[in-house]
mmCIF file of C-alpha atoms and ligand atoms in Angstrom:
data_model
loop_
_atom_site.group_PDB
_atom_site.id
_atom_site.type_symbol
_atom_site.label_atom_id
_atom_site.label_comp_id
_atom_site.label_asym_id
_atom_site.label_seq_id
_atom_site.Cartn_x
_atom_site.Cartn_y
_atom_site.Cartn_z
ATOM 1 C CA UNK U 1 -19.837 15.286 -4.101
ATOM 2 C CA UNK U 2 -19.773 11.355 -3.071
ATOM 3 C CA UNK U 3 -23.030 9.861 -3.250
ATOM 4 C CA UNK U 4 -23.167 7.407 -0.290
ATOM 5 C CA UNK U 5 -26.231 5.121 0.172
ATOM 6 C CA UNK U 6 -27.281 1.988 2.340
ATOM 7 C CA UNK U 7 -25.641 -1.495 1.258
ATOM 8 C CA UNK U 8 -27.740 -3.424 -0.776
ATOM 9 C CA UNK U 9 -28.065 -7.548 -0.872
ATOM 10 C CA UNK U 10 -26.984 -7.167 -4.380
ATOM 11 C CA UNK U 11 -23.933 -5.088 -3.867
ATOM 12 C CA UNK U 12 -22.475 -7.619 -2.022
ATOM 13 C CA UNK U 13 -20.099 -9.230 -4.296
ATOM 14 C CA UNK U 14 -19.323 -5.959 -5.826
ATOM 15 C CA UNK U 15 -18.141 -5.094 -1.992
ATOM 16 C CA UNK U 16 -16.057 -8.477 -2.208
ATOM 17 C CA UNK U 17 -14.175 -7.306 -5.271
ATOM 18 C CA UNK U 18 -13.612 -3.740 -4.228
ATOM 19 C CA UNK U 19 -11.976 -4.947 -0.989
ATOM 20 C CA UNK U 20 -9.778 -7.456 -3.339
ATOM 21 C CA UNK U 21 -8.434 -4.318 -5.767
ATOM 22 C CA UNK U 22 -7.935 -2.094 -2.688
ATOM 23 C CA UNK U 23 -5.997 -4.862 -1.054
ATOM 24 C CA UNK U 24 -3.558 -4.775 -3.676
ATOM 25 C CA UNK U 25 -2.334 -1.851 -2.756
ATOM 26 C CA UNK U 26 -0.659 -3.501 0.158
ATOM 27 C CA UNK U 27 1.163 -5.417 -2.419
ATOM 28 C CA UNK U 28 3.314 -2.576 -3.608
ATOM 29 C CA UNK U 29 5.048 -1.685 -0.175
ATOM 30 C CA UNK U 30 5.406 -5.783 0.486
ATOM 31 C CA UNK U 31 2.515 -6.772 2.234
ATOM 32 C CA UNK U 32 1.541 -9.412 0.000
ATOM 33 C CA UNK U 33 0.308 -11.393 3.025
ATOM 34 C CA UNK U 34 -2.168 -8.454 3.279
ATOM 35 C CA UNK U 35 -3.356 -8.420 0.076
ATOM 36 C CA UNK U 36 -3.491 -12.340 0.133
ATOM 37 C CA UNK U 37 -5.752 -12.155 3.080
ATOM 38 C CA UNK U 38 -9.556 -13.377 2.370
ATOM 39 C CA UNK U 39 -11.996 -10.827 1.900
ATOM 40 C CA UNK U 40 -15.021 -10.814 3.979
ATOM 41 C CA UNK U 41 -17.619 -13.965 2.909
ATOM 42 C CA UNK U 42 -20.681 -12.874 1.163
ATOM 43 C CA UNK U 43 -22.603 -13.946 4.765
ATOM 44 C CA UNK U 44 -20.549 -11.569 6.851
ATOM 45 C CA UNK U 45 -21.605 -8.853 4.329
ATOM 46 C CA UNK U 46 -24.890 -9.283 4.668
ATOM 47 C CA UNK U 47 -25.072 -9.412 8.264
ATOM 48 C CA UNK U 48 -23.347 -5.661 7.971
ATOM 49 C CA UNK U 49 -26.109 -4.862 5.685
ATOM 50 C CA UNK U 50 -28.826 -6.431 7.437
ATOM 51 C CA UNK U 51 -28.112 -4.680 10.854
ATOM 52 C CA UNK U 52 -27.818 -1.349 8.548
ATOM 53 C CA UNK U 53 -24.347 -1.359 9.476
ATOM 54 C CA UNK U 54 -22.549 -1.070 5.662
ATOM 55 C CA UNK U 55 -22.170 1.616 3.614
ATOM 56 C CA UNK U 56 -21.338 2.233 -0.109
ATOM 57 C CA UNK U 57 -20.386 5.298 -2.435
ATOM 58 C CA UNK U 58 -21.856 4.991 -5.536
ATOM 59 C CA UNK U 59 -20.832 6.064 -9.163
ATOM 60 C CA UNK U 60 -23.235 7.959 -11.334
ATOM 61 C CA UNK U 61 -24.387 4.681 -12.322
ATOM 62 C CA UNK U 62 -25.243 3.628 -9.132
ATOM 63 C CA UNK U 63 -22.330 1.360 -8.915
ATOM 64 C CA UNK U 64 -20.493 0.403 -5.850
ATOM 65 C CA UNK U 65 -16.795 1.755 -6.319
ATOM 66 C CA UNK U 66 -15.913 2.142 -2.349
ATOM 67 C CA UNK U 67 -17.742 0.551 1.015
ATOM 68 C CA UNK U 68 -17.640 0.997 4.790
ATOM 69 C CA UNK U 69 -18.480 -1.397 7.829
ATOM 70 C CA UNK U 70 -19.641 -0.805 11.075
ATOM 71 C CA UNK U 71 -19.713 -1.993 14.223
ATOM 72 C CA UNK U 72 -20.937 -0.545 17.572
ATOM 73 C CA UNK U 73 -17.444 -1.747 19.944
ATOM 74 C CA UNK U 74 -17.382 -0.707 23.768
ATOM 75 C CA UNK U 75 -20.403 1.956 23.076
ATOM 76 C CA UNK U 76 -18.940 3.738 20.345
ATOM 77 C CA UNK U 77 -18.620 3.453 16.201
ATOM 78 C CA UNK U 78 -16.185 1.445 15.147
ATOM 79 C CA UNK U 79 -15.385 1.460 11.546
ATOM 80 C CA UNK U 80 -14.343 -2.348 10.570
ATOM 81 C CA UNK U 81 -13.163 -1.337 7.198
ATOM 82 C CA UNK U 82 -13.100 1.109 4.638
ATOM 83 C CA UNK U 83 -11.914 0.303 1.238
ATOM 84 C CA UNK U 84 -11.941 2.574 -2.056
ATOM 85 C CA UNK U 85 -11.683 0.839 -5.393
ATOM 86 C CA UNK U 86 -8.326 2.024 -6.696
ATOM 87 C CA UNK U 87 -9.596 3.603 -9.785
ATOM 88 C CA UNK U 88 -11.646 5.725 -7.578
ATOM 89 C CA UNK U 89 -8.635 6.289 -4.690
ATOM 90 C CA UNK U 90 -7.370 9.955 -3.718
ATOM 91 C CA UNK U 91 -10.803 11.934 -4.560
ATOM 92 C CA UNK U 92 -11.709 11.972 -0.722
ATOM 93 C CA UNK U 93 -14.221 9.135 -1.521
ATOM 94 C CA UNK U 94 -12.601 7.681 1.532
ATOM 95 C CA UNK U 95 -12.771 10.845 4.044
ATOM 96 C CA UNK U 96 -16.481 11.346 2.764
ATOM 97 C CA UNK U 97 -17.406 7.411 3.952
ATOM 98 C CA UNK U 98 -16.055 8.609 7.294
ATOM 99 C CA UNK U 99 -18.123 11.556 8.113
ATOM 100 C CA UNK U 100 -20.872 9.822 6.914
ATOM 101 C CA UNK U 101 -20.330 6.853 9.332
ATOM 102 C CA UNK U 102 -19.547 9.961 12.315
ATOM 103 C CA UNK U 103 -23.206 11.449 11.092
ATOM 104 C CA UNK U 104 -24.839 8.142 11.508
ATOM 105 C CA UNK U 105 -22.889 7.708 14.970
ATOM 106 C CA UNK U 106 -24.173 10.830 16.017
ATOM 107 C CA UNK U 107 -27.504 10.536 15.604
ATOM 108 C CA UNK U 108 -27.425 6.674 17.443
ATOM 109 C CA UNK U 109 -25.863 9.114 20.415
ATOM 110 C CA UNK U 110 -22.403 7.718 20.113
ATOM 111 C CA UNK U 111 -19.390 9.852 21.419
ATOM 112 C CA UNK U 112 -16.613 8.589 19.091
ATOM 113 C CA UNK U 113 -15.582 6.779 15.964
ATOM 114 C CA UNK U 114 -12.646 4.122 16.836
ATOM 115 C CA UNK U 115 -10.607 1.833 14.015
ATOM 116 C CA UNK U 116 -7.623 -0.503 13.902
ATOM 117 C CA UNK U 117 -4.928 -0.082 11.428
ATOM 118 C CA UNK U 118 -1.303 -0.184 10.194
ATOM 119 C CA UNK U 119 0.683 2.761 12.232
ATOM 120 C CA UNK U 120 2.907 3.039 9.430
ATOM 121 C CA UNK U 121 1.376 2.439 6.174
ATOM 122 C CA UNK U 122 0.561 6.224 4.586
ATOM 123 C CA UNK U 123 -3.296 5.329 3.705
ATOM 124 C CA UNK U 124 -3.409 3.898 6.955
ATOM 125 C CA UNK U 125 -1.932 5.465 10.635
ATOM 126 C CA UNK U 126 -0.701 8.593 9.101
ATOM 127 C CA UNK U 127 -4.066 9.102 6.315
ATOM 128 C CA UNK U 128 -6.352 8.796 9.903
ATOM 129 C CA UNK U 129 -4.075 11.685 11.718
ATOM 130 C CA UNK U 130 -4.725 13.641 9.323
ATOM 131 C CA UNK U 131 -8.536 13.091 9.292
ATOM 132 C CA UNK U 132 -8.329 14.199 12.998
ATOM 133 C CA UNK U 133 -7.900 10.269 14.310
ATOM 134 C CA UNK U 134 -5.417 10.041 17.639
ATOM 135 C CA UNK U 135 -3.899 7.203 18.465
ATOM 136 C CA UNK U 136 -5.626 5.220 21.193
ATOM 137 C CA UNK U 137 -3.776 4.315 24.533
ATOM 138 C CA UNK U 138 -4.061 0.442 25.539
ATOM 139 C CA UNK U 139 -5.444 1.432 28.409
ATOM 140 C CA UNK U 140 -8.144 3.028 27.179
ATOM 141 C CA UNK U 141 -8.883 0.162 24.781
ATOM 142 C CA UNK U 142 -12.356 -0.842 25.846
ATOM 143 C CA UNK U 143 -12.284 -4.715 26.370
ATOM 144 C CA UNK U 144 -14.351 -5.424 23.097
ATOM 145 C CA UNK U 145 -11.417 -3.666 21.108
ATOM 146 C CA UNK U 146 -9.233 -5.604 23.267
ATOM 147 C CA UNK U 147 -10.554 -8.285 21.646
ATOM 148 C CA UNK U 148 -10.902 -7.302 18.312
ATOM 149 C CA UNK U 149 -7.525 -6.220 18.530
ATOM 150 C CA UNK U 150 -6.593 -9.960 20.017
ATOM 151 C CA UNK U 151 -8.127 -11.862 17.154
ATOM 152 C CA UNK U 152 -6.032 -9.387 14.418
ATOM 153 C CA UNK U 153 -3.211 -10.835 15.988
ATOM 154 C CA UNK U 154 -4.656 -14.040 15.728
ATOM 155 C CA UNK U 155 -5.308 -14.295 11.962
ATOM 156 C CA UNK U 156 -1.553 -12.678 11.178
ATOM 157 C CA UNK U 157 -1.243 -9.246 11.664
ATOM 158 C CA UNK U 158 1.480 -8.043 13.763
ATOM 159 C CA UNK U 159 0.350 -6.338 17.006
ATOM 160 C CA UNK U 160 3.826 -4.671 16.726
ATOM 161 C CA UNK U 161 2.626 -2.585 13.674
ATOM 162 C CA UNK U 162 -1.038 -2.151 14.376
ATOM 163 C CA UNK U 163 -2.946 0.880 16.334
ATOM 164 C CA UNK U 164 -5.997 2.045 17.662
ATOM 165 C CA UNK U 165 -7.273 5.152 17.143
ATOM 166 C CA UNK U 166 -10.259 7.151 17.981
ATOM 167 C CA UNK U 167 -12.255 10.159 16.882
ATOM 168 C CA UNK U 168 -14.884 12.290 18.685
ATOM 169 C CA UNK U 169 -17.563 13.046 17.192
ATOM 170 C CA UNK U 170 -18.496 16.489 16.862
ATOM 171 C CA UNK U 171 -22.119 18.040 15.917
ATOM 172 C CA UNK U 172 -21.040 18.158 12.117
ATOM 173 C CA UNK U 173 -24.699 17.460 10.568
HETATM 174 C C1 COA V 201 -7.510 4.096 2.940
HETATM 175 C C2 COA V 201 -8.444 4.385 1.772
HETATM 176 C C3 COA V 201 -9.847 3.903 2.136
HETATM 177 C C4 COA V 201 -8.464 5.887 1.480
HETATM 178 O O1 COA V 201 -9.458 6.139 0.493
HETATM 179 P P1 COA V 201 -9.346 7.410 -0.504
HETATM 180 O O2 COA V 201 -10.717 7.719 -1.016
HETATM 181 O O3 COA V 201 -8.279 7.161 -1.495
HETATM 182 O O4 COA V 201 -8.884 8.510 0.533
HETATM 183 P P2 COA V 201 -8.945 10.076 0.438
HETATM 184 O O5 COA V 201 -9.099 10.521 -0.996
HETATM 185 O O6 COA V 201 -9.938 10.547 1.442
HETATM 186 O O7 COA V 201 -7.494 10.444 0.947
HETATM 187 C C5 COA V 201 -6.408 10.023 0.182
HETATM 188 C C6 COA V 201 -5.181 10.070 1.056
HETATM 189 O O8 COA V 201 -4.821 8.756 1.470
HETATM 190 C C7 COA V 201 -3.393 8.597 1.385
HETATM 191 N N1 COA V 201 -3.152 7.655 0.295
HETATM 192 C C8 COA V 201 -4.079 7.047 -0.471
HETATM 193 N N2 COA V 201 -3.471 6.219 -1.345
HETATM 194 C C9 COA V 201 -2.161 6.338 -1.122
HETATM 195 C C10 COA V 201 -1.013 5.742 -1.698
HETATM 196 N N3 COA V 201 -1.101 4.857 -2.700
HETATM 197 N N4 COA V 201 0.193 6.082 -1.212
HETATM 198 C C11 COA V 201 0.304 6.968 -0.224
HETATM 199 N N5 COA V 201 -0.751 7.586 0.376
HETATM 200 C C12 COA V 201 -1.959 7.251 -0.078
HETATM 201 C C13 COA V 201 -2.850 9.985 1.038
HETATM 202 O O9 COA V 201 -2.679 10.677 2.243
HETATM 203 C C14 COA V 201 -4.012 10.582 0.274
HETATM 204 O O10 COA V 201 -4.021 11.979 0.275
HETATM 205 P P3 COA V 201 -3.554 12.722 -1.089
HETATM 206 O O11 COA V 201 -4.355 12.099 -2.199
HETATM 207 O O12 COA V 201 -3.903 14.161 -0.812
HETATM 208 O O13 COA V 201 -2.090 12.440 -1.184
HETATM 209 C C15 COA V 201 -7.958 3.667 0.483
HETATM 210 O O14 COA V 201 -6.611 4.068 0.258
HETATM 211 C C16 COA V 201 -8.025 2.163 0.538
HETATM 212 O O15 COA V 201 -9.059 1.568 0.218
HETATM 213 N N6 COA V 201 -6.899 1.512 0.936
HETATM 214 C C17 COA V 201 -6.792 0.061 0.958
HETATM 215 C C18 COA V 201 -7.621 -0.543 2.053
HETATM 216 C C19 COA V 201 -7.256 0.030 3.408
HETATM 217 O O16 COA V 201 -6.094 0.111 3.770
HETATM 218 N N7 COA V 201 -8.285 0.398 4.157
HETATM 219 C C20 COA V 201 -8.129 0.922 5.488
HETATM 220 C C21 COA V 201 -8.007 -0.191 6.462
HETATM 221 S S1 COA V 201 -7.806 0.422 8.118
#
């Protein structure tokens, strides 16, 4: 079972280096511009885990090996990212981070879990279908995600290849 726990001010750089390995994996289907992007500054993290809004899953050691940020976007959860430390990939570390962010969403009263992410890239658009993500319509992009969505462009990533999609939450506590 993953053992998820609230970010701490010292896992911070940890965080920064997980989100550099996962990135690589980006590399290997040519998105080196992806995995050249700049990870989150060590300030950004810690406003996450300041406003409670970062998780990680731990090893047995307590160690960091995958994290998840949130943000609350047009009234509902929106996950900012997810990243899994590639030795640790495929063992549902990722899934887990996810129904723990829809458990904390449902107890803040939140109806939905929303993301951005590559339509087309299997960990990303086609990995969230089969977590029970849809694909969200423009139109019922709340402005905030309109945004969001905006400022992705902004920084590089093609609004031609990006999505996004939503989840309701269900009562699964
Ligand atoms: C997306 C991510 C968080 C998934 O974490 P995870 O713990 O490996 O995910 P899970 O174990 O829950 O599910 C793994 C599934 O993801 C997909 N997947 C993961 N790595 C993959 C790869 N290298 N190639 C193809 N599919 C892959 C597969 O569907 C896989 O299922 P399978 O193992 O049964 O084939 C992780 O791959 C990651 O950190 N990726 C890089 C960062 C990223 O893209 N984050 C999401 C931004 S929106």
């Amino acid at each position: 079972m993953t053992k998820i726990r609230p970010t701490r001010p010292d896992d911070l750089a940890v965080i920064q280096r997980i989100e550099l390995a996962a990135g690589e994996l980006f590399r290997t289907i040519g998105m080196a511009d992806i995995a050249d992007h700049p990870v989150p500054t060590i300030d950004v993290l810690a406003e996450y885990q300041r406003a409670a809004l970062s998780w990680v899953a731990v090893d047995h050691a307590d160690r960091p090996v995958a994290f998840v940020l949130v943000q609350r976007v047009d009234g509902r959860a929106h996950i900012e990212q997810v990243s899994v430390h590639p030795d640790h990939a495929r063992r549902r570390i990722g899934r887990d981070l996810i129904d723990h962010v829809e458990r904390w969403a449902a107890g803040q009263g939140l109806p939905a879990l929303t993301l951005t992410t590559f339509r087309d890239v299997q960990w990303n658009g086609p990995y969230y279908e089969r977590l029970g993500f849809t694909v969200l319509a423009g139109s019922d992009r709340g402005p905030r995600l309109r945004t969001l969505m905006s400022e992705e462009a902004a920084h590089g990533l093609d609004p031609e290849h990006r999505i996004a999609m939503i989840r309701a939450i269900h009562d699964r506590q």
